[in-house]
CSV table of C-alpha atoms in Angstrom, one decimal:
chain,number,residue,atom,x,y,z
A,283,MET,CA,18.9,0.5,-2.5
A,284,LEU,CA,17.2,-2.9,-2.6
A,285,ASP,CA,18.7,-5.6,-4.8
A,286,LYS,CA,16.9,-5.5,-8.1
A,287,VAL,CA,15.5,-9.0,-8.0
A,288,LEU,CA,14.1,-8.4,-4.5
A,289,ARG,CA,12.7,-5.0,-5.5
A,290,MET,CA,11.0,-6.5,-8.6
A,291,GLY,CA,9.5,-9.2,-6.4
A,292,PHE,CA,7.9,-6.6,-4.1
A,293,LEU,CA,6.7,-4.4,-7.0
A,294,TYR,CA,5.2,-7.5,-8.7
A,295,ASP,CA,3.4,-8.3,-5.5
A,296,PHE,CA,2.1,-4.8,-5.2
A,297,TYR,CA,1.2,-4.0,-8.8
A,298,GLY,CA,1.3,-7.3,-10.7
A,299,ALA,CA,-2.5,-7.4,-11.0
A,300,LEU,CA,-2.3,-4.4,-13.3
A,301,LEU,CA,-0.1,-6.2,-15.9
A,302,THR,CA,-1.3,-8.4,-18.7
A,303,GLU,CA,-1.3,-12.2,-18.3
A,304,LYS,CA,1.7,-12.5,-20.7
A,305,GLN,CA,3.7,-9.9,-18.8
A,306,ARG,CA,3.0,-11.7,-15.5
A,307,GLN,CA,3.9,-15.0,-17.0
A,308,CYS,CA,7.3,-13.7,-18.2
A,309,LEU,CA,8.1,-12.1,-14.9
A,310,GLU,CA,7.3,-15.3,-13.0
A,311,MET,CA,9.4,-17.4,-15.4
A,312,HIS,CA,12.3,-15.0,-15.1
A,313,TYR,CA,12.2,-14.1,-11.4
A,314,LEU,CA,10.5,-17.0,-9.7
A,315,SER,CA,11.5,-20.0,-11.9
A,316,ASP,CA,14.8,-18.4,-12.8
A,317,LEU,CA,14.6,-19.5,-16.5
A,318,SER,CA,17.0,-18.1,-19.1
A,319,LEU,CA,15.7,-16.0,-22.0
A,320,ALA,CA,16.4,-18.9,-24.3
A,321,GLU,CA,14.4,-21.3,-22.1
A,322,MET,CA,11.5,-18.8,-21.9
A,323,ALA,CA,11.6,-18.2,-25.6
A,324,GLU,CA,11.3,-22.0,-26.3
A,325,GLN,CA,8.4,-22.5,-23.8
A,326,LEU,CA,6.5,-19.5,-25.1
A,327,GLY,CA,7.2,-20.2,-28.8
A,328,VAL,CA,8.6,-16.7,-29.4
A,329,THR,CA,12.0,-15.2,-30.1
A,330,ARG,CA,14.5,-14.3,-27.4
A,331,GLN,CA,14.2,-10.7,-28.4
A,332,ALA,CA,10.4,-10.8,-27.9
A,333,VAL,CA,10.9,-12.3,-24.4
A,334,HIS,CA,13.4,-9.6,-23.7
A,335,ASP,CA,11.0,-6.9,-24.8
A,336,ILE,CA,8.1,-8.2,-22.8
A,337,LEU,CA,10.3,-8.4,-19.6
A,338,ARG,CA,11.7,-4.9,-20.0
A,339,ARG,CA,8.2,-3.5,-20.6
A,340,ALA,CA,6.8,-5.3,-17.6
A,341,GLU,CA,9.6,-4.1,-15.4
A,342,GLN,CA,9.2,-0.6,-16.7
A,343,LEU,CA,5.4,-0.6,-15.9
A,344,LEU,CA,6.0,-1.8,-12.4
A,345,ASP,CA,8.5,1.0,-11.9
A,346,GLU,CA,6.1,3.5,-13.3
A,347,TYR,CA,3.3,2.4,-11.0
A,348,GLU,CA,5.6,2.8,-8.0
A,349,THR,CA,6.8,6.2,-9.2
A,350,LYS,CA,3.2,7.3,-9.4
A,351,LEU,CA,1.7,5.7,-6.4
A,352,LYS,CA,4.7,5.2,-4.0
A,353,LEU,CA,2.7,2.5,-2.1
A,354,PHE,CA,5.7,0.2,-1.8
A,355,GLU,CA,7.7,3.1,-0.4
A,356,ARG,CA,5.0,3.8,2.2
A,357,PHE,CA,4.8,0.1,3.1
A,358,GLN,CA,8.6,-0.1,3.5
A,359,HIS,CA,8.5,2.9,5.7
A,360,GLU,CA,5.9,1.3,7.9
A,361,GLN,CA,7.8,-2.0,8.1
A,362,GLN,CA,11.0,-0.2,9.2
A,363,THR,CA,9.1,1.7,11.9
A,364,ILE,CA,7.4,-1.4,13.2
A,365,SER,CA,10.8,-3.1,13.2
A,366,GLN,CA,12.1,-0.2,15.3
A,367,VAL,CA,9.3,-0.6,17.8
A,368,TYR,CA,9.9,-4.4,17.9
A,369,GLY,CA,13.6,-3.7,18.7
A,370,LEU,CA,12.8,-1.3,21.5
A,371,ILE,CA,10.3,-3.6,23.2
A,372,SER,CA,12.6,-6.6,22.7
A,373,SER,CA,15.3,-4.7,24.6
A,374,LEU,CA,13.2,-4.5,27.8
A,375,SER,CA,14.1,-6.7,30.8
A,376,ASP,CA,12.7,-10.3,30.9
A,377,GLU,CA,10.6,-9.2,33.9
A,378,VAL,CA,8.8,-6.5,31.8
A,379,LYS,CA,8.5,-8.7,28.8
A,380,GLN,CA,6.6,-11.2,30.8
A,381,LEU,CA,3.8,-8.7,31.4
A,382,GLU,CA,0.8,-9.9,29.3
A,383,PRO,CA,0.4,-6.7,27.2
A,384,VAL,CA,4.1,-6.6,26.4
A,385,ASN,CA,4.2,-10.2,25.5
A,386,ARG,CA,1.2,-9.9,23.3
A,387,SER,CA,2.5,-6.8,21.6
A,388,LEU,CA,5.8,-8.6,20.7
A,389,HIS,CA,3.8,-11.5,19.2
A,390,ILE,CA,1.6,-9.2,17.2
A,391,LEU,CA,4.6,-7.2,15.9
A,392,GLU,CA,6.3,-10.4,14.9
A,393,LEU,CA,3.2,-11.3,12.8
A,394,LEU,CA,3.1,-7.9,11.2
A,395,LEU,CA,6.8,-8.1,10.3
A,396,ASP,CA,6.3,-11.7,8.9
A,397,TYR,CA,3.3,-10.5,6.9
A,398,GLY,CA,5.6,-7.9,5.4
A,399,LYS,CA,8.2,-10.5,4.5
A,400,GLU,CA,5.7,-12.8,2.9
A,401,ALA,CA,3.9,-10.1,1.1
B,415,MET,CA,-18.1,-0.7,6.0
B,416,LEU,CA,-16.5,2.7,5.8
B,417,ASP,CA,-18.7,5.6,4.9
B,418,LYS,CA,-18.5,6.1,1.1
B,419,VAL,CA,-17.1,9.6,1.3
B,420,LEU,CA,-14.3,8.5,3.6
B,421,ARG,CA,-13.6,5.4,1.5
B,422,MET,CA,-13.4,7.4,-1.7
B,423,GLY,CA,-11.0,9.8,0.0
B,424,PHE,CA,-8.7,6.9,0.9
B,425,LEU,CA,-8.9,5.2,-2.5
B,426,TYR,CA,-8.3,8.6,-4.1
B,427,ASP,CA,-5.2,9.0,-1.9
B,428,PHE,CA,-4.0,5.5,-2.9
B,429,TYR,CA,-4.8,5.4,-6.6
B,430,GLY,CA,-5.7,8.9,-7.7
B,431,ALA,CA,-2.4,9.2,-9.6
B,432,LEU,CA,-3.7,6.6,-12.0
B,433,LEU,CA,-6.7,8.7,-13.0
B,434,THR,CA,-6.8,11.4,-15.7
B,435,GLU,CA,-6.4,15.1,-14.8
B,436,LYS,CA,-10.1,15.7,-15.5
B,437,GLN,CA,-11.2,12.7,-13.3
B,438,ARG,CA,-9.0,14.0,-10.4
B,439,GLN,CA,-10.4,17.5,-10.8
B,440,CYS,CA,-14.0,16.3,-10.6
B,441,LEU,CA,-13.4,14.1,-7.6
B,442,GLU,CA,-11.7,16.9,-5.8
B,443,MET,CA,-14.5,19.4,-6.6
B,444,HIS,CA,-17.1,16.9,-5.4
B,445,TYR,CA,-15.5,15.3,-2.4
B,446,LEU,CA,-13.1,18.0,-1.1
B,447,SER,CA,-14.8,21.2,-2.2
B,448,ASP,CA,-18.2,19.7,-1.8
B,449,LEU,CA,-19.6,21.4,-4.9
B,450,SER,CA,-23.0,20.3,-6.4
B,451,LEU,CA,-23.2,18.8,-9.9
B,452,ALA,CA,-24.7,22.0,-11.2
B,453,GLU,CA,-21.8,24.1,-9.8
B,454,MET,CA,-19.3,21.7,-11.2
B,455,ALA,CA,-21.0,21.7,-14.6
B,456,GLU,CA,-20.9,25.5,-14.7
B,457,GLN,CA,-17.2,25.8,-13.7
B,458,LEU,CA,-16.1,23.1,-16.1
B,459,GLY,CA,-18.4,24.3,-18.9
B,460,VAL,CA,-20.0,20.9,-19.5
B,461,THR,CA,-23.5,19.5,-18.8
B,462,ARG,CA,-24.5,18.1,-15.4
B,463,GLN,CA,-24.8,14.7,-17.1
B,464,ALA,CA,-21.2,14.9,-18.3
B,465,VAL,CA,-20.1,15.7,-14.7
B,466,HIS,CA,-22.1,12.8,-13.4
B,467,ASP,CA,-20.6,10.4,-15.9
B,468,ILE,CA,-17.0,11.5,-15.2
B,469,LEU,CA,-17.6,11.2,-11.4
B,470,ARG,CA,-19.1,7.7,-11.7
B,471,ARG,CA,-16.3,6.5,-14.0
B,472,ALA,CA,-13.6,7.9,-11.7
B,473,GLU,CA,-15.2,6.2,-8.7
B,474,GLN,CA,-15.6,3.0,-10.6
B,475,LEU,CA,-11.9,3.0,-11.6
B,476,LEU,CA,-10.8,3.6,-8.0
B,477,ASP,CA,-12.9,0.7,-6.9
B,478,GLU,CA,-11.5,-1.5,-9.6
B,479,TYR,CA,-7.9,-0.7,-8.6
B,480,GLU,CA,-8.7,-1.6,-5.0
B,481,THR,CA,-10.4,-4.9,-6.2
B,482,LYS,CA,-7.3,-5.8,-8.1
B,483,LEU,CA,-4.6,-4.6,-5.8
B,484,LYS,CA,-6.1,-4.6,-2.3
B,485,LEU,CA,-3.5,-2.2,-1.1
B,486,PHE,CA,-5.9,-0.1,0.9
B,487,GLU,CA,-7.2,-3.2,2.6
B,488,ARG,CA,-3.7,-4.2,3.5
B,489,PHE,CA,-3.0,-0.8,4.8
B,490,GLN,CA,-6.2,-0.8,6.9
B,491,HIS,CA,-5.2,-4.1,8.4
B,492,GLU,CA,-1.8,-2.8,9.4
B,493,GLN,CA,-3.3,0.3,10.9
B,494,GLN,CA,-5.8,-1.8,13.0
B,495,THR,CA,-3.0,-4.0,14.2
B,496,ILE,CA,-0.8,-1.0,15.1
B,497,SER,CA,-3.7,0.5,16.9
B,498,GLN,CA,-4.1,-2.8,18.9
B,499,VAL,CA,-0.5,-2.7,19.9
B,500,TYR,CA,-0.8,0.9,20.9
B,501,GLY,CA,-3.8,0.0,23.1
B,502,LEU,CA,-1.9,-2.8,24.8
B,503,ILE,CA,1.1,-0.7,25.6
B,504,SER,CA,-1.0,2.2,26.7
B,505,SER,CA,-2.7,-0.1,29.2
B,506,LEU,CA,0.6,-0.7,31.1
B,507,SER,CA,1.2,0.9,34.5
B,508,ASP,CA,2.7,4.4,34.5
B,509,GLU,CA,5.9,3.0,36.1
B,510,VAL,CA,6.5,0.7,33.0
B,511,LYS,CA,5.4,3.4,30.6
B,512,GLN,CA,8.2,5.7,32.0
B,513,LEU,CA,10.8,3.2,30.8
B,514,GLU,CA,12.6,4.8,27.9
B,515,PRO,CA,11.9,2.0,25.3
B,516,VAL,CA,8.2,1.9,26.2
B,517,ASN,CA,7.9,5.6,26.1
B,518,ARG,CA,9.6,5.9,22.7
B,519,SER,CA,7.5,3.0,21.3
B,520,LEU,CA,4.3,4.8,22.3
B,521,HIS,CA,5.5,7.9,20.6
B,522,ILE,CA,6.5,6.1,17.4
B,523,LEU,CA,3.2,4.2,17.3
B,524,GLU,CA,1.3,7.5,17.6
B,525,LEU,CA,3.2,8.9,14.6
B,526,LEU,CA,2.4,5.8,12.6
B,527,LEU,CA,-1.3,6.1,13.4
B,528,ASP,CA,-1.3,9.8,12.6
B,529,TYR,CA,0.5,9.1,9.4
B,530,GLY,CA,-2.3,6.7,8.6
B,531,LYS,CA,-5.0,9.3,9.3
B,532,GLU,CA,-3.3,12.0,7.2
B,533,ALA,CA,-2.7,9.7,4.3
């Protein structure tokens, strides 16, 4: 089970575009800027309870999108498999790893895994 | 540019769960069962114009989800890259391909590419 903050970050990256501007703003203030509910309430000019409600609703929607679409799960599965192939090829002798196709494959796989991390 | 039928099939696989039951039913009758508008209208007990409107709306929604989320584009990019790695490793000599980590990598990459096709 992924840490909740990390999981919300990924779900936000996947499905954030389906939320309202206000929901996105709250999630970013909370998860990226690490503001407290009180700080967010002050900046947005609403009550702490309102901030709390918007956050919970946004998190709930992201969870619902993943429950329906399972696209993050599919992506995670792919990344784990790519990582497995990367591990296998990395375990080859230096002699084999110096072969051009092997060398290029390792480089491409690294980019794919980085792409996953940044996503 | 992917053929429209193929593209709709993928978008339906990705985002179909966000459509209504009626929209999904129409898309399946049209794209999977290859029924005509007249046949669909008869089965559903509505006019051909109504079937036409539901189909267009469903296709439009799938396109909108992809425009917002770009998850099919991301998936396609990954599949192309995996296919590139598969090609590179396949090009190695038989001697190298018999090495256990190379052999297993090829097998895993094949599964990943098949998974993409079935998805």
